[in-house]
Short mmCIF file of C-alpha atoms in Angstrom, two decimals:
data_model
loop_
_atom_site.label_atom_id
_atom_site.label_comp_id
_atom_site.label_asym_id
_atom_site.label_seq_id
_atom_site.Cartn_x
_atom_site.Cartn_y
_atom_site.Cartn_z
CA UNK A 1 277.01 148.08 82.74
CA UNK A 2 275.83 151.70 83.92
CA UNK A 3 277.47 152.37 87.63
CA UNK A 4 274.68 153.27 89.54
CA UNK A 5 275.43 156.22 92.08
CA UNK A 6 274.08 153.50 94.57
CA UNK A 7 276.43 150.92 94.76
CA UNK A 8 278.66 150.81 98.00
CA UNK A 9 281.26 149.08 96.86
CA UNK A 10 284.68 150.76 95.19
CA UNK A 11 285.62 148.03 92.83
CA UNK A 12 288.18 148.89 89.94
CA UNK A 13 287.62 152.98 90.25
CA UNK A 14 289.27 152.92 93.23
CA UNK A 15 292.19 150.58 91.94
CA UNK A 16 292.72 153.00 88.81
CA UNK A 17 292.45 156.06 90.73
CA UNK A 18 295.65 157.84 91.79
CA UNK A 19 296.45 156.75 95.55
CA UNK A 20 294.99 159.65 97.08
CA UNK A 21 291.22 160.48 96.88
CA UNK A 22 291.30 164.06 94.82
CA UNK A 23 288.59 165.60 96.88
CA UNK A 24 288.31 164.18 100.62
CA UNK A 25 291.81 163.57 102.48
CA UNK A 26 293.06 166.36 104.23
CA UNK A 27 296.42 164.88 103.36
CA UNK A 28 297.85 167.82 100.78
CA UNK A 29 298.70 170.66 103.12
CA UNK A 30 298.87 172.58 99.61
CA UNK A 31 295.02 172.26 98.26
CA UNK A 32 292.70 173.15 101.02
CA UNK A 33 289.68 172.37 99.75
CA UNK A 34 286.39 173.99 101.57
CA UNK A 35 284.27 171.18 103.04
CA UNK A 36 281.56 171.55 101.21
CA UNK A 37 283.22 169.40 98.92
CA UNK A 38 283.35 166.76 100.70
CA UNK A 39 279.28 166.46 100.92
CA UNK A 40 278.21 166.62 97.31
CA UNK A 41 275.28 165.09 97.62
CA UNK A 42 274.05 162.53 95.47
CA UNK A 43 270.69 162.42 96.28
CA UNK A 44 270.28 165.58 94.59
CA UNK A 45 269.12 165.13 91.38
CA UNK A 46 269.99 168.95 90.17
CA UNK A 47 273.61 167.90 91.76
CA UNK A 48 274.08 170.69 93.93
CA UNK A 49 276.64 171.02 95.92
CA UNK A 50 275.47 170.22 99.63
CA UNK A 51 276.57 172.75 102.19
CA UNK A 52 275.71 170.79 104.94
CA UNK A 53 278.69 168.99 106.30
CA UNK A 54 276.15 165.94 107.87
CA UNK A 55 274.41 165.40 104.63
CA UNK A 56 275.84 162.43 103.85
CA UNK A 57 275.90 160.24 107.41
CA UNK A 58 272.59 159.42 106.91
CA UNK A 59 271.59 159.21 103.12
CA UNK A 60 268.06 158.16 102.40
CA UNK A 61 268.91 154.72 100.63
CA UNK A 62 270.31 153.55 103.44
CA UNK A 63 274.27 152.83 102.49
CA UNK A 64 276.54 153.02 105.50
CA UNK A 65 279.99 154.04 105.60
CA UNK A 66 282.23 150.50 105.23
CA UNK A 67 285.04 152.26 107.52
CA UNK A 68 285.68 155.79 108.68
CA UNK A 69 288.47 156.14 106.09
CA UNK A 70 286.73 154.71 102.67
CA UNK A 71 285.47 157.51 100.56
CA UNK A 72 282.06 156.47 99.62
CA UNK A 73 282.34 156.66 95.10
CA UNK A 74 279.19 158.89 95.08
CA UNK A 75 281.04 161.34 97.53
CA UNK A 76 283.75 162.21 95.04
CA UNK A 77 281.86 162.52 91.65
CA UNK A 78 278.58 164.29 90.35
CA UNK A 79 276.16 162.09 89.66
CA UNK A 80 276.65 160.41 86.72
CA UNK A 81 273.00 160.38 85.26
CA UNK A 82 273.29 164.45 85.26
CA UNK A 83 276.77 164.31 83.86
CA UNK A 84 274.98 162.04 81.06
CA UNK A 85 272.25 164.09 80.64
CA UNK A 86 274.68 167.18 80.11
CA UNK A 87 276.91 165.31 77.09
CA UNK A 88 274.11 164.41 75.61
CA UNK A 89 272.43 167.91 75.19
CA UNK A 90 275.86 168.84 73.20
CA UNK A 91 276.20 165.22 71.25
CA UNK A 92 274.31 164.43 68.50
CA UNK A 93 271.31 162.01 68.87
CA UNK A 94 272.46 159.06 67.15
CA UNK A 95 275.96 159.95 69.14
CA UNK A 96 276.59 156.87 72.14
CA UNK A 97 278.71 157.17 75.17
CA UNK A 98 281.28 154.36 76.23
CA UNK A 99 280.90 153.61 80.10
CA UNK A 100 284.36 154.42 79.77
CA UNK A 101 284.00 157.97 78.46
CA UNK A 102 280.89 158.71 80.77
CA UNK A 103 283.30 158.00 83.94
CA UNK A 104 286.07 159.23 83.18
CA UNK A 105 283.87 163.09 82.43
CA UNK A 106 282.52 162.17 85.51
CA UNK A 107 285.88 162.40 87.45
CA UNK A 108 287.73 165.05 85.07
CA UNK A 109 284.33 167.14 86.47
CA UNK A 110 285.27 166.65 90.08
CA UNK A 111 289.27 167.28 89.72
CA UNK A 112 288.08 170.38 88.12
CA UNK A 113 286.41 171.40 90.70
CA UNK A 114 288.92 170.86 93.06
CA UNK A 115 291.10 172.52 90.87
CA UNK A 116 289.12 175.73 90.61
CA UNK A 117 288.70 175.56 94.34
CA UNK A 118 291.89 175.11 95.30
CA UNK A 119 293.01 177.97 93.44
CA UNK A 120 290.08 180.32 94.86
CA UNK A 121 290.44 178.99 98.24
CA UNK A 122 294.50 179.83 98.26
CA UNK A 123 293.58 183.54 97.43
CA UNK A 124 291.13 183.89 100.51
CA UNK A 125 294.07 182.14 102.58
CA UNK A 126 296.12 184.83 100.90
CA UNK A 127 293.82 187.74 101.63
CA UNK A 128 293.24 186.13 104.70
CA UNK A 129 289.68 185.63 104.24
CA UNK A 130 287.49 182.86 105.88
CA UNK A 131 284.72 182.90 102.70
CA UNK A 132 285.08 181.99 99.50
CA UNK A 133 282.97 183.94 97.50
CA UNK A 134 281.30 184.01 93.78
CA UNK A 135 283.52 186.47 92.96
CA UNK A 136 286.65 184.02 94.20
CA UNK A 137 285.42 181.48 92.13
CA UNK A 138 285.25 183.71 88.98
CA UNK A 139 288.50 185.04 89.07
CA UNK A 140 290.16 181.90 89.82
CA UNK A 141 288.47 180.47 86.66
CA UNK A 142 289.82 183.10 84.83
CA UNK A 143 293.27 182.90 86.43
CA UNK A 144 293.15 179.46 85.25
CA UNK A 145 292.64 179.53 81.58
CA UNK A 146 288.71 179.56 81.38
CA UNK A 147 288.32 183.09 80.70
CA UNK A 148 285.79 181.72 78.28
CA UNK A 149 283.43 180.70 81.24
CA UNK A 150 283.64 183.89 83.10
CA UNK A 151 281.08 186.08 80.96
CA UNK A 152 278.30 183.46 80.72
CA UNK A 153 278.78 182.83 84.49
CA UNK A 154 278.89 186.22 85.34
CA UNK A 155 275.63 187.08 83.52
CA UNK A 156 274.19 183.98 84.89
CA UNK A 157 274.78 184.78 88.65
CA UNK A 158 274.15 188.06 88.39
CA UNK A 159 270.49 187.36 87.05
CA UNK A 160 270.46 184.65 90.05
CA UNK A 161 271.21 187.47 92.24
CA UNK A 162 268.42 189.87 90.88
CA UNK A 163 266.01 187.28 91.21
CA UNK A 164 266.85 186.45 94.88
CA UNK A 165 266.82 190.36 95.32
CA UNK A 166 263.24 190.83 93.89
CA UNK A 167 262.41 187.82 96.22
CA UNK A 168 263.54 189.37 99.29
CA UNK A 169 261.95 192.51 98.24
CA UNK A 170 258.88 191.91 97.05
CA UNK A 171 256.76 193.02 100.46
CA UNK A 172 253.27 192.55 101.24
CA UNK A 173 252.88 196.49 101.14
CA UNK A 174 254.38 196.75 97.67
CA UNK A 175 251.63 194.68 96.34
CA UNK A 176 248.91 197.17 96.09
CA UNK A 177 246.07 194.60 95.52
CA UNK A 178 247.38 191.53 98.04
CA UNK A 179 244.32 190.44 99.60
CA UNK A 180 241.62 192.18 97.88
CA UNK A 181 239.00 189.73 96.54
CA UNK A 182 241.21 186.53 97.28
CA UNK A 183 238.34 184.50 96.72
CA UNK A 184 237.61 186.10 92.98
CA UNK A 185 238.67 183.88 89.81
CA UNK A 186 241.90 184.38 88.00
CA UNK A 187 242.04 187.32 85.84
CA UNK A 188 244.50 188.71 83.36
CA UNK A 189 247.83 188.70 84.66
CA UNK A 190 249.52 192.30 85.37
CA UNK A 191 248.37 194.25 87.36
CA UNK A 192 246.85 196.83 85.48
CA UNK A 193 245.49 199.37 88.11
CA UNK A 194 242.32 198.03 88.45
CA UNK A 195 240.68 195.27 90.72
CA UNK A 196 243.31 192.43 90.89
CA UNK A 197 243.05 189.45 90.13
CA UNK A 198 245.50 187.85 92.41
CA UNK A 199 243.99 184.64 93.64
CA UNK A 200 245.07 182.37 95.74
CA UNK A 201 247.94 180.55 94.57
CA UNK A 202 248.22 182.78 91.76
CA UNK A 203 252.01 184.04 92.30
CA UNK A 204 253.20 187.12 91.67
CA UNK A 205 254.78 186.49 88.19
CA UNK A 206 254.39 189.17 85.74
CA UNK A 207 256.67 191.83 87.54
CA UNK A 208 258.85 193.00 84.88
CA UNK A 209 262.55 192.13 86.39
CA UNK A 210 261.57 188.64 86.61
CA UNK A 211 263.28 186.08 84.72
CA UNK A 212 262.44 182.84 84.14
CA UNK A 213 262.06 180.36 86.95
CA UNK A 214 263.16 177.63 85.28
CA UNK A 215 266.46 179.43 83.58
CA UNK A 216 267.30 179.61 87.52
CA UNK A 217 266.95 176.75 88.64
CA UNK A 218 263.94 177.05 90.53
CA UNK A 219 261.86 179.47 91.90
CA UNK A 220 257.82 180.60 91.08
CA UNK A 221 256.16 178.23 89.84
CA UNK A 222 253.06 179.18 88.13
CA UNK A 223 249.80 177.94 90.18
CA UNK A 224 251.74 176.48 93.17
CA UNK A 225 250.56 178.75 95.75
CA UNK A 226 252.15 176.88 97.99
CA UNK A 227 255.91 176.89 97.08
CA UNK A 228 258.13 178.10 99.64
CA UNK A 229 260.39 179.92 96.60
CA UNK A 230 257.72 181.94 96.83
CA UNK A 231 257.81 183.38 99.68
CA UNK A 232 257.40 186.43 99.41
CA UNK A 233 254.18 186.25 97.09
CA UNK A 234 253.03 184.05 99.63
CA UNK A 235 251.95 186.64 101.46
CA UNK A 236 249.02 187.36 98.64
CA UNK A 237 248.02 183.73 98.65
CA UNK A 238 247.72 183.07 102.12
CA UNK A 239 244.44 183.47 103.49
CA UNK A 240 245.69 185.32 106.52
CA UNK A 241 246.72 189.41 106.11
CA UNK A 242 244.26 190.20 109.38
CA UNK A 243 245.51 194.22 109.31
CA UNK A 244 246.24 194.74 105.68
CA UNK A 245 244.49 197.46 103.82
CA UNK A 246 244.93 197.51 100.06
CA UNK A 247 244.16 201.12 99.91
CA UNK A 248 246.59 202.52 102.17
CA UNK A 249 249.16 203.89 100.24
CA UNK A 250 246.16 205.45 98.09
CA UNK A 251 244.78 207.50 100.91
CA UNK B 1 285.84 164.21 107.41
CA UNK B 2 285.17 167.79 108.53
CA UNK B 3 288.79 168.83 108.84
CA UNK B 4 289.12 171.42 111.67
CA UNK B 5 291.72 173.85 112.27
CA UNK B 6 292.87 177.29 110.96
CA UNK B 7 292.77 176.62 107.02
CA UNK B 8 289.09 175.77 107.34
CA UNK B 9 286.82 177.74 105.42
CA UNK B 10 283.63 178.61 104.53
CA UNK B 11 281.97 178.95 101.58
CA UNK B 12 279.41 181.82 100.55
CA UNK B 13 275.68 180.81 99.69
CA UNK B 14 276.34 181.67 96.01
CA UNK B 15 279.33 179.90 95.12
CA UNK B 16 277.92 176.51 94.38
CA UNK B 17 275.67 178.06 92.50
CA UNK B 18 278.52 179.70 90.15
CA UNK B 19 279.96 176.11 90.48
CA UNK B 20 276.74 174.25 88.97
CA UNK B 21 277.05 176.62 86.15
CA UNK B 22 280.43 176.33 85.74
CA UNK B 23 280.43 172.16 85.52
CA UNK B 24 277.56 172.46 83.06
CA UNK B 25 279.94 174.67 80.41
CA UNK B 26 282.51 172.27 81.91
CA UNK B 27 281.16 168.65 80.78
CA UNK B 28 280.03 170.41 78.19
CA UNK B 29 283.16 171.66 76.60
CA UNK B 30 285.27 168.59 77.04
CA UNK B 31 282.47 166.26 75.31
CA UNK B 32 282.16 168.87 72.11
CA UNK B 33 286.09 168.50 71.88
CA UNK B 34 285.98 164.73 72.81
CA UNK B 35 283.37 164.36 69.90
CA UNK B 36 285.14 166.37 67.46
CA UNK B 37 288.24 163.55 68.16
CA UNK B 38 285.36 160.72 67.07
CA UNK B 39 283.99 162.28 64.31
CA UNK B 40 287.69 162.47 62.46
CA UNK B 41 288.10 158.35 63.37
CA UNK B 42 284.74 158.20 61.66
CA UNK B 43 282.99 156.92 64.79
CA UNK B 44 280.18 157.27 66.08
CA UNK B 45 280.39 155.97 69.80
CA UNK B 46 282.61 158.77 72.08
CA UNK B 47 285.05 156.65 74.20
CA UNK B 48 287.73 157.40 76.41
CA UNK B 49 290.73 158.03 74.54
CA UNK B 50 288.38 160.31 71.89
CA UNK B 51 288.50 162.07 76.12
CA UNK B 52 291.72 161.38 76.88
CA UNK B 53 292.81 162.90 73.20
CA UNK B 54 290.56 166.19 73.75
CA UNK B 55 292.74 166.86 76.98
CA UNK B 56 295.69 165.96 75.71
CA UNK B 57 294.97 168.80 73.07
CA UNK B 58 293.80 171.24 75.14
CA UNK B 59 296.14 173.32 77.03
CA UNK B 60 293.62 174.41 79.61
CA UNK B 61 293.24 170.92 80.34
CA UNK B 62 296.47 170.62 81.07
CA UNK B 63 295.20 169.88 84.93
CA UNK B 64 293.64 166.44 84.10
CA UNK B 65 296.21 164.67 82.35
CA UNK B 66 297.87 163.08 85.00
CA UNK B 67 294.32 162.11 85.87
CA UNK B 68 292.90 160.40 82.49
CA UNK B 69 296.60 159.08 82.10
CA UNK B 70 296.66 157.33 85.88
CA UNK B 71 294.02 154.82 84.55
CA UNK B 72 294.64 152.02 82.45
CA UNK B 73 295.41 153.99 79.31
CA UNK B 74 297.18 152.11 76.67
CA UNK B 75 297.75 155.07 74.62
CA UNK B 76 301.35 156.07 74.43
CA UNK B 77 301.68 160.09 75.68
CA UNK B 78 304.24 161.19 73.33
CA UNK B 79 302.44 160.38 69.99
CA UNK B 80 299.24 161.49 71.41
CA UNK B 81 300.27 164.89 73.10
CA UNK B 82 300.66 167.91 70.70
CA UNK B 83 303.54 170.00 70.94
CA UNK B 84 303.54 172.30 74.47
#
């Protein structure tokens, strides 16, 4: 039977786990893990880590915490549909997963994040740092043997980091044709210089050091004018830009 | 659970994000080496101890072996570890 990420109850993981909870017990003076860790929250279907330390007091199906002191299961682990999801991309199709296997991925995944965190975490302590950073992270994954995940990692957060950039950057006054003609159809995409055709809800998308949204986990979205990832397009699909003049910059 | 205290820290915006990445290539890795382990018994369902073997094997996996060998693992360690 599939463990649901619901369930309150601790049954046999908790009597085959090792005494102390990897993740949660500020009991090992040695691994101090950040708290973030502590709120991974399962509601989350892209299984991000939760920053928010209060995340988890009040989760939206409704489970309450037994006891101050009992670790709630889904507090420990990723979720395991995402965990799933992720073997199955690499296994073959007519491959099938034990409960077994699936759960015990599921907890290697969480000791090795405590492991990489402990070891990042040690070096800010070292350097006397309060933040662990990206870069923390890396090297501590390197440091530990998974020199092999650095590079993709790397690359990938470094495109993450472009794309927030060209977020934050992307001003109403650097889009020469916000607010001209909102109320004209869709046109070609571009921005050739010529009358726009930036509609509402027609995001800013073809700027050339855009990546794909989806390869980042979120972002524009064509035709949802309304996203707040796009903020800063937003600007060209709201209705309001009382003092804006297209033409400015061409005067 | 929010410890308090001076080893408390904080962690930047973008590390999680490094970290989703990083359990992706994570999960991913362990189940192509846990697969490889069923495919030379012939099988074709992945279970534990096709896991438990892939760590066993791996040296960079050295950190979870006291965790796949807490459980109740039947396998005995010293046929089933390679030479370290």
């Amino acid at each position: 039977m599939e463990r649901g990420a619901e369930f309150p109850h601790f049954g046999s993981r908790h009597a085959k786990s090792s005494p102390a909870p990897r993740l949660v017990l500020p009991v090992n003076p040695n691994s101090n893990i950040p708290d973030f860790i502590t709120n991974i929250d399962t509601n989350n279907a892209n299984a991000n880590l939760n920053v928010d330390a209060n995340a988890n007091a009040n989760t939206s199906n409704g489970n309450q915490r037994a006891h101050p002191c009992i670790i709630r299961e889904q507090d420990q682990y990723m979720p395991i549909a995402n965990v799933i999801r992720i073997m199955r991309r690499i296994l073959p199709s007519h491959a099938k997963i034990s409960d077994d296997a699936k759960e015990t991925i599921q907890e290697c995944v969480s000791e090795y994040i405590s492991f990489i965190t402990g070891e990042a975490n040690e070096r800010c302590q070292r350097e006397q740092r309060k933040t662990v950073t990206a870069e923390d992270v890396l090297w501590a994954m390197g440091k530990l043997g998974f020199d092999d995940y650095v590079e993709p990692l790397t690359v990938y957060l470094n495109r993450y980091r472009e794309a927030e950039n060209e977020r934050n950057n992307l001003r109403v006054d650097q889009l020469p044709y916000v607010g001209f003609k909102r109320s004209m159809d869709y046109g070609p995409v571009g921005g050739p210089p010529g009358p726009p055709p930036y509609g509402p809800g027609f995001p800013m998308a073809h700027h050339p050091a855009m990546f794909d949204a989806s390869a980042m986990g979120g972002g524009y979205h064509n035709g949802s004018g309304a996203g707040g990832s796009s903020s800063s397009s937003a600007g060209a699909q709201n209705s309001g830009l009382p003092s804006f003049d297209p033409y400015a910059q061409f005067k | 659970m929010k410890k308090s205290g001076d080893n408390v820290n904080v962690i930047s915006g973008e590390a999680p994000i490094v970290f989703v990445n990083a359990c992706e290539l994570f999960i991913e890795d362990l189940t192509r080496r846990s697969w490889m382990v069923t495919m030379k018994g012939k099988r074709r369902t992945l279970h534990k101890d096709d896991v438990v073997s892939a760590v066993m094997a791996t040296d960079i996996f050295d950190f979870l072996v006291s965790l796949v060998s807490d459980s109740t693992n039947h396998l005995d360690l010293t046929t089933v570890k390679r030479g370290t």
